[in-house]
CSV table of C-alpha atoms and ligand atoms in Angstrom, one decimal:
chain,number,residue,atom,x,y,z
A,390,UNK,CA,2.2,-27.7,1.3
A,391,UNK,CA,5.7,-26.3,2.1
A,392,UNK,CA,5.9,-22.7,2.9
A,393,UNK,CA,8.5,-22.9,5.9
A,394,UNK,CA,7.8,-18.9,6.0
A,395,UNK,CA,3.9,-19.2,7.7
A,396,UNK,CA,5.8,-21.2,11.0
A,397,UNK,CA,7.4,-17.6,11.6
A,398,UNK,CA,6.3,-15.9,15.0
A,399,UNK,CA,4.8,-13.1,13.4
A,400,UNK,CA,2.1,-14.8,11.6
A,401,UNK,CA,-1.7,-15.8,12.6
A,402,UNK,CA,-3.6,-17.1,11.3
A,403,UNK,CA,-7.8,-18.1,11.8
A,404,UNK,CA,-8.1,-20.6,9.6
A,405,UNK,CA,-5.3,-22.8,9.0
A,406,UNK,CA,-6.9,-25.1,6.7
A,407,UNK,CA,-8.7,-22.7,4.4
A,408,UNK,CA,-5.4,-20.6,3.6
A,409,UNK,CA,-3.4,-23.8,3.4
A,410,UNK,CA,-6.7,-24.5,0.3
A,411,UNK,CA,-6.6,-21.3,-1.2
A,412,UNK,CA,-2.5,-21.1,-1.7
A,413,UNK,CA,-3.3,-25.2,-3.2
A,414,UNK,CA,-5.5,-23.6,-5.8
A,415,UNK,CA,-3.4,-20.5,-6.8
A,416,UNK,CA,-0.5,-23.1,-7.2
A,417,UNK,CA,-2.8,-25.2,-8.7
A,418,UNK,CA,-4.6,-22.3,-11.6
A,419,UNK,CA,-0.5,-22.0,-12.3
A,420,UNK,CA,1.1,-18.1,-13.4
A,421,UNK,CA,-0.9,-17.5,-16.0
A,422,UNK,CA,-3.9,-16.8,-14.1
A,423,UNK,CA,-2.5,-15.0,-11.0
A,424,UNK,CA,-1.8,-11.1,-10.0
A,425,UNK,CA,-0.9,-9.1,-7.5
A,426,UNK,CA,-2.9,-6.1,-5.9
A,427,UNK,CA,-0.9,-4.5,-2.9
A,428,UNK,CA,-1.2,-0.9,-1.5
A,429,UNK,CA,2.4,0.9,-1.2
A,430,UNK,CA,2.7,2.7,2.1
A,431,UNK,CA,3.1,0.4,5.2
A,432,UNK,CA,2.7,-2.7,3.3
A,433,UNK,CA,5.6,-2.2,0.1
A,434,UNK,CA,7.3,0.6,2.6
A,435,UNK,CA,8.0,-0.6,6.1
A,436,UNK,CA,6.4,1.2,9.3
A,437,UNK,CA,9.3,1.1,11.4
A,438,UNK,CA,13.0,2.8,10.6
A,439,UNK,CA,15.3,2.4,13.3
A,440,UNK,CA,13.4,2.5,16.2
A,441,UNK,CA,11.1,5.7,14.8
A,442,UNK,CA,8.4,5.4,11.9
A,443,UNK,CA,9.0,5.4,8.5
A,444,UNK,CA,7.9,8.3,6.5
A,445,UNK,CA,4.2,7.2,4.0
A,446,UNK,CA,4.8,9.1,1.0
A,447,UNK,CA,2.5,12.1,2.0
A,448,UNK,CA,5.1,12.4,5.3
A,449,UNK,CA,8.0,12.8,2.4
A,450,UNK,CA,6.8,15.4,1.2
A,451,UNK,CA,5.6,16.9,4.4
A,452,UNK,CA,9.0,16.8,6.1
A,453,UNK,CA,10.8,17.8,3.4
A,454,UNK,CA,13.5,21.3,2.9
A,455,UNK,CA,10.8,22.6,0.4
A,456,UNK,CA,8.3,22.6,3.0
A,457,UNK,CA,8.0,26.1,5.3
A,458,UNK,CA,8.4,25.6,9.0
A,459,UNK,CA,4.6,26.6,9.3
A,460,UNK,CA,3.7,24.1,6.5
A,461,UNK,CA,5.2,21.3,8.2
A,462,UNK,CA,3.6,22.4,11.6
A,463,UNK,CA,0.1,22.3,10.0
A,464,UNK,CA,1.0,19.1,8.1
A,465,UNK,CA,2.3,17.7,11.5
A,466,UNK,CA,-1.1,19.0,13.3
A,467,UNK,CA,-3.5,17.4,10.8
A,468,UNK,CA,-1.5,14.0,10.6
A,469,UNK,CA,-1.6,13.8,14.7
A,470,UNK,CA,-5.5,14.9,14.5
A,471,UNK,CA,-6.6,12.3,11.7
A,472,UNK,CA,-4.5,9.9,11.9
A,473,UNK,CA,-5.7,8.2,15.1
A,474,UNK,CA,-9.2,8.3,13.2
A,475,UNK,CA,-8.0,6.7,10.8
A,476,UNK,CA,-6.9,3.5,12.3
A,477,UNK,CA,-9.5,3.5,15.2
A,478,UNK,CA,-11.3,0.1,15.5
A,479,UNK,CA,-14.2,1.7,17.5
A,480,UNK,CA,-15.2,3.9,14.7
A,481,UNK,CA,-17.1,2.4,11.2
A,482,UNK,CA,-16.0,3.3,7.8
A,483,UNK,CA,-19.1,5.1,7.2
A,484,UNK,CA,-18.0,7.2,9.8
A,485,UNK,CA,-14.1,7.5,8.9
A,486,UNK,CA,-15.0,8.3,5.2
A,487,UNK,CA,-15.6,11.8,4.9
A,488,UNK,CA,-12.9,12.4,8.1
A,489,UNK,CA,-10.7,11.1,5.3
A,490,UNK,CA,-12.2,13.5,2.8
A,491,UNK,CA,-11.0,16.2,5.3
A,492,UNK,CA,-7.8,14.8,5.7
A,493,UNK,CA,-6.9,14.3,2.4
A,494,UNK,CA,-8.1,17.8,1.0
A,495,UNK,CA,-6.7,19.8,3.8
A,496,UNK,CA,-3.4,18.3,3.1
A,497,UNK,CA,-3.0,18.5,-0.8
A,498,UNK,CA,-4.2,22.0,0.1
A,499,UNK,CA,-1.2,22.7,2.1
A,500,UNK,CA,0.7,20.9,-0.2
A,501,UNK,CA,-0.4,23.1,-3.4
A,502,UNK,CA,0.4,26.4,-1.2
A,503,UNK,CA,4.1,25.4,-1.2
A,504,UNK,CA,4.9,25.9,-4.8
A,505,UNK,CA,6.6,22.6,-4.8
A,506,UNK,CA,9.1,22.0,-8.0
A,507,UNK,CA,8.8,18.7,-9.9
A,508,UNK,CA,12.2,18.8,-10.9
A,509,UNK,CA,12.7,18.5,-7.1
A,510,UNK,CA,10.8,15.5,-6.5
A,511,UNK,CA,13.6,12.8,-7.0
A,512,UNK,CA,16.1,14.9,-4.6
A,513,UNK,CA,13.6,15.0,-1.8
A,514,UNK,CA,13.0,11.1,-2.3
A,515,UNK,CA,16.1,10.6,-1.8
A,516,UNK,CA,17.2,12.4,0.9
A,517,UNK,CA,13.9,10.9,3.0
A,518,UNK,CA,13.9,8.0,4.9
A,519,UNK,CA,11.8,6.1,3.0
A,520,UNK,CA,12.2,1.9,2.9
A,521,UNK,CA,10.6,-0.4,1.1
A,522,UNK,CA,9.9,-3.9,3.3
A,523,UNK,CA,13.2,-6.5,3.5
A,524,UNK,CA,12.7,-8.8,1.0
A,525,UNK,CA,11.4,-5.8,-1.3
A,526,UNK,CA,13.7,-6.9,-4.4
A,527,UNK,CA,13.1,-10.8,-4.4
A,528,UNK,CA,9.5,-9.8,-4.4
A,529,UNK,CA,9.6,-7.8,-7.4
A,530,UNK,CA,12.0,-9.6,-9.3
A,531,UNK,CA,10.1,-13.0,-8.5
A,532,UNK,CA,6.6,-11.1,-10.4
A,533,UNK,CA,8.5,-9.7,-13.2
A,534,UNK,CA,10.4,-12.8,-14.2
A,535,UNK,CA,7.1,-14.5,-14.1
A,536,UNK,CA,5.3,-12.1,-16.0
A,537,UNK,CA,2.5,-11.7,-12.8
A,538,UNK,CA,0.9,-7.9,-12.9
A,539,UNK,CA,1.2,-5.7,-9.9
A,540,UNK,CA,-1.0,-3.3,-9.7
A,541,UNK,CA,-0.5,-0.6,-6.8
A,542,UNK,CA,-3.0,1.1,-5.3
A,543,UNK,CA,-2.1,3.8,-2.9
A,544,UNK,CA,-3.7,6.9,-1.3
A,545,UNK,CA,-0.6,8.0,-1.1
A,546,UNK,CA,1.5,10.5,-3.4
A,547,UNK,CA,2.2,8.6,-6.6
A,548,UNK,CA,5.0,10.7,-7.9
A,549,UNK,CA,7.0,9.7,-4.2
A,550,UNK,CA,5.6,6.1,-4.3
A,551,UNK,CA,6.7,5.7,-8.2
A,552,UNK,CA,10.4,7.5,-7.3
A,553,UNK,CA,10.9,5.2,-4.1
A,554,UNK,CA,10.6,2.2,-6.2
A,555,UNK,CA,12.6,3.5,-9.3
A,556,UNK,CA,15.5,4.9,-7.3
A,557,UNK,CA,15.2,0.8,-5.8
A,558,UNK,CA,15.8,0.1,-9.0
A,559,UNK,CA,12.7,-2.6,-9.2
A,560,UNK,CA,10.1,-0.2,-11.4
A,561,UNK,CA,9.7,-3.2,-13.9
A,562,UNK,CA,7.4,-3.3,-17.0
A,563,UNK,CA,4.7,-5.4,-15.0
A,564,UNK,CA,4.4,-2.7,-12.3
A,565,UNK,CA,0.7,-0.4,-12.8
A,566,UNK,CA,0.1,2.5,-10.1
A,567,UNK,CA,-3.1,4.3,-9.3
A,568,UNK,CA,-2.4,6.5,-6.7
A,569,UNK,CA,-2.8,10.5,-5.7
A,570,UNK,CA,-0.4,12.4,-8.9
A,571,UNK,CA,0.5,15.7,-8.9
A,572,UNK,CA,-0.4,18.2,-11.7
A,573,UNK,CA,2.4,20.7,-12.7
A,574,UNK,CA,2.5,23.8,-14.6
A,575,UNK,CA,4.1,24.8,-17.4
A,576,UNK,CA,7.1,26.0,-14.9
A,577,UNK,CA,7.0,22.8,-13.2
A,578,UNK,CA,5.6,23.9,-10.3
A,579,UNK,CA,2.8,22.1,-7.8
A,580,UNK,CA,-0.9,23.6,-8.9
A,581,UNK,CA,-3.2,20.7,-7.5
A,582,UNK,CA,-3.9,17.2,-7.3
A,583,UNK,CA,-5.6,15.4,-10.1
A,584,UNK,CA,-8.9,13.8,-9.2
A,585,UNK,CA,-10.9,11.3,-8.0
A,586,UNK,CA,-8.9,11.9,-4.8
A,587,UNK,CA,-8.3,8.2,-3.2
A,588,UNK,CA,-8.2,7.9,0.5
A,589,UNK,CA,-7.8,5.1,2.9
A,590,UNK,CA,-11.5,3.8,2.8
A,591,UNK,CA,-12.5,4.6,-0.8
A,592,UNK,CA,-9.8,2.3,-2.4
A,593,UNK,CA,-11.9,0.1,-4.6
A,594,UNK,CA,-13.5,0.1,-8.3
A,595,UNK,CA,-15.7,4.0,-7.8
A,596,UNK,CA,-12.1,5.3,-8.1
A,597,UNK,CA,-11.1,3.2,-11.3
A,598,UNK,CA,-13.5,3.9,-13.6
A,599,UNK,CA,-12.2,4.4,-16.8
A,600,UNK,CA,-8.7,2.9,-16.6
A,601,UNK,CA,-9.8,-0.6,-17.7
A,602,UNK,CA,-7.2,-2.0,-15.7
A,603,UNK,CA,-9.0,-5.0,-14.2
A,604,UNK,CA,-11.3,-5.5,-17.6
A,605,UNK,CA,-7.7,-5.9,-19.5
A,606,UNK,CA,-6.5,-9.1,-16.6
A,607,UNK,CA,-9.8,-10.8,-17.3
A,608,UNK,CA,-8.1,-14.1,-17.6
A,609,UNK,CA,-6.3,-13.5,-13.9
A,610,UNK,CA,-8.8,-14.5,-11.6
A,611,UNK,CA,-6.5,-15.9,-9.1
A,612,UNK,CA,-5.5,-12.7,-7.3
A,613,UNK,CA,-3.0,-12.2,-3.8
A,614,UNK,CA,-3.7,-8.9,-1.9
A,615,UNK,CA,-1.4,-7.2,0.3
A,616,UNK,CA,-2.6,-4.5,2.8
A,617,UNK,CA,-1.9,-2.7,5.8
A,618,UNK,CA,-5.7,-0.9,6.7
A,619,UNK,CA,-9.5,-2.1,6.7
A,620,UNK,CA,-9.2,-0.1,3.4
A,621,UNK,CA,-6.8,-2.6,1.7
A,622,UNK,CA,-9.9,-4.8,1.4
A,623,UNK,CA,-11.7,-3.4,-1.4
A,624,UNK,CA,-9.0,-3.0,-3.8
A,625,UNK,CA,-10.0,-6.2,-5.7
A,626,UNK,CA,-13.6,-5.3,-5.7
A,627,UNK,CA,-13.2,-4.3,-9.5
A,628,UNK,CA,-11.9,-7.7,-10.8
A,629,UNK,CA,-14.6,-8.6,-12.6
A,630,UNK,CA,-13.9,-12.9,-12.0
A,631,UNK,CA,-12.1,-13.8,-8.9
A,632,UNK,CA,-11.8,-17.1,-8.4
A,633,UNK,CA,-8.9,-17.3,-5.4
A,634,UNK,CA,-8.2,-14.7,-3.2
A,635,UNK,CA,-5.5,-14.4,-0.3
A,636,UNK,CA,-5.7,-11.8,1.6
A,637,UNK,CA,-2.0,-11.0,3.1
A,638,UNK,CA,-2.4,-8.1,6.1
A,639,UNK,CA,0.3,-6.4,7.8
A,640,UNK,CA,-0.8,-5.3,11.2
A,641,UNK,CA,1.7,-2.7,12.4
A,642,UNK,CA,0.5,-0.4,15.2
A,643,UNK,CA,-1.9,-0.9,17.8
A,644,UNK,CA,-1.8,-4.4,17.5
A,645,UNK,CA,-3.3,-5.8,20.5
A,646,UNK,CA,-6.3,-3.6,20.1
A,647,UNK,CA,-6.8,-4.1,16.2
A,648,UNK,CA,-6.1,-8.2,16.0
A,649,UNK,CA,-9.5,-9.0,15.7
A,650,UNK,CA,-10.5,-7.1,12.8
A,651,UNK,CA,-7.6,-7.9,11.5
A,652,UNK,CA,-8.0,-11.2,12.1
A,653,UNK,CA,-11.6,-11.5,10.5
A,654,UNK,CA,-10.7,-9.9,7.5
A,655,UNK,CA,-7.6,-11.1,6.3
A,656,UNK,CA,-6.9,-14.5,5.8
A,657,UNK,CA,-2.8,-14.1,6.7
A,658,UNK,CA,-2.0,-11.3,9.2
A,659,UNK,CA,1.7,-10.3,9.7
A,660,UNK,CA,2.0,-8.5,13.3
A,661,UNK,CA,5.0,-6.0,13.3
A,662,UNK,CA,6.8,-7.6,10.5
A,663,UNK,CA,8.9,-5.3,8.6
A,664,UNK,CA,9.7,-8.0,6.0
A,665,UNK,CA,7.9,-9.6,3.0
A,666,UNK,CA,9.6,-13.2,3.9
A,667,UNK,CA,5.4,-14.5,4.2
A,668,UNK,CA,4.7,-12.7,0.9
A,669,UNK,CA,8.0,-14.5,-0.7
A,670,UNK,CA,7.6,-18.0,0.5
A,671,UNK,CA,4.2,-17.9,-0.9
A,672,UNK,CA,5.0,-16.9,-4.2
A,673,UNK,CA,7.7,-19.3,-4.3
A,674,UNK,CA,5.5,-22.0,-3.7
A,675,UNK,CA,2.6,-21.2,-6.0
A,676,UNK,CA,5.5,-20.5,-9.1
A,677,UNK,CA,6.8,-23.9,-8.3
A,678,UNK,CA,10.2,-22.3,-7.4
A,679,UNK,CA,10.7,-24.1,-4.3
B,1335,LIG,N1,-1.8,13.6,4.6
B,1335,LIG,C1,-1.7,12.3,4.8
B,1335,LIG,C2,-2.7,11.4,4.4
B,1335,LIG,C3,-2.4,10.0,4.5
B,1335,LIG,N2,-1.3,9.6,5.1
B,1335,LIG,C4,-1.0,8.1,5.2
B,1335,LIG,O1,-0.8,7.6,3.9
B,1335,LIG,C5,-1.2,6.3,3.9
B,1335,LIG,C6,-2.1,6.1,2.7
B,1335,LIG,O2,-1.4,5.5,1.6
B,1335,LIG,P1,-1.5,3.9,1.2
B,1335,LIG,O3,-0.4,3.7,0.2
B,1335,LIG,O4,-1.3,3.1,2.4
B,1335,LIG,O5,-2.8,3.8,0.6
B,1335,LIG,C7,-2.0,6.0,5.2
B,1335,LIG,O6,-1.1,5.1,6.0
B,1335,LIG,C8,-2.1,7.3,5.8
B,1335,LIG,O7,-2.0,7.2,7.2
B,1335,LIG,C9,-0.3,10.5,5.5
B,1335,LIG,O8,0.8,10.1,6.0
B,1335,LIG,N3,-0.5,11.8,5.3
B,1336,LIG,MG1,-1.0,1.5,3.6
């Protein structure tokens, strides 16, 4: 097998032998039969921008001019209070869940309050700070030449998450997002969220039903999943045939603490890596590209 990309420093791996199996058999089942399930924020978008963090697609919106000062300090207040809860390896889901629920509602609360203007929505995308991973453009390019579905699955904001990504000029026709959308009046302003609300730890098929998504890609059973979070992990759980999974996870903060997990769960973790070089020489590889 020749992917010259797993040798780089920032990759572990458990066991060596079993990814080196699963990439034979996605390369093996051939294009026809793969996809691509990835969450956006912190996986797609990198975590650090010159030496501070990047903005998720909630903190876009958070930060931005059509935010009041008080806005942003309670937005600021509830990221510093959840967020540490969020990616705490001494806590179980079952406990984070309904924090997240809190979280979640709180802040699209806020959000609502500000009368934001959807007409403004590309303007404050692109004054942000927001990156997608090095790499990004190969990566999307490589799936859309090959005709391999993406499907993106976010607890984020999908309006940002789809604007970062069409303003980067790689929103191709095989590109599917579920994420958190905004509902807009009449006047185009902000009036709520439109359900089922997705957080970190409910990302799997109870938030799917009805879009058929994963019934539609029977016939791709061989799937590659990128994440960033414990949550990542379920967002398969609603193809109804897998027959090869890789599980691709980007550990980006608290990494000495959270290694373990990460390293039981995924089968390719990628400490502090702000690039999708791994993600790239695998897919070269299993398209028979290299
Ligand atoms: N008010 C919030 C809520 C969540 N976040 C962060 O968003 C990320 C979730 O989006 P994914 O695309 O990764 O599913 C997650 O990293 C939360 O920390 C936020 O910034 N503000
Ligand atoms: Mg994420």
């Amino acid at each position: 097998m020749k992917v010259p990309e797993l040798e780089k420093a920032t990759v572990r791996i458990r066991q060596p032998e079993r990814v080196r199996e699963i990439i034979q058999s996605l390369r093996e089942q051939g294009v026809a039969k793969l996809q691509v399930i990835s969450d956006f924020d912190m996986t797609l978008s990198r975590f650090g921008c010159n030496g501070r963090r990047c903005p998720t697609s909630h903190n876009i919106l958070d930060t931005s001019r059509v935010i009041s000062e008080d806005g942003k300090k309670k937005l600021k207040d509830l990221l510093h209070y959840y967020y540490p809860i969020e990616i705490d390896p001494n806590r179980t889901l079952e406990e984070k869940r309904p924090l997240m629920v809190e979280w979640w509602t709180k802040a699209h609360e806020l959000l609502v309050q500000q009368k934001i203007r959807k007409g403004d929505i590309a303007q404050i995308v692109r004054e942000s700070e927001a990156m997608l991973r090095d790499g990004y453009e190969e990566f999307f390019e490589r799936l859309h030449k090959n005709n391999v579905p993406l499907f993106i699955f976010s607890a984020g904001v999908g309006d940002i998450l789809e604007e970062i990504i069409r303003q980067a000029n790689v929103f191709y026709s095989n590109v599917n997002v579920v994420s958190n959308y905004m509902d807009f009046n009449e006047d185009g302003v902000l009036t709520r969220f439109k359900g089922p609300l997705i957080h970190t730890y409910n990302k799997n098929n109870t938030v799917l039903q009805g879009t058929g998504y994963f019934q539609q890609l029977s016939t791709r059973t061989s799937i590659i999943l990128l994440g960033d979070s414990m949550g990542d992990l379920t967002m398969a759980d609603g193809v109804p045939s897998v027959e090869n999974i890789l599980k691709i996870g980007f550990l980006n903060d608290k990494v000495e603490e959270r290694r373990g997990k990460y390293l039981d769960s995924y089968d390719i973790v990628l400490e502090s890596d702000e690039t999708l070089d791994v993600v790239n020489g695998i897919l070269r590889y299993i398209l028979a590209e290299t």
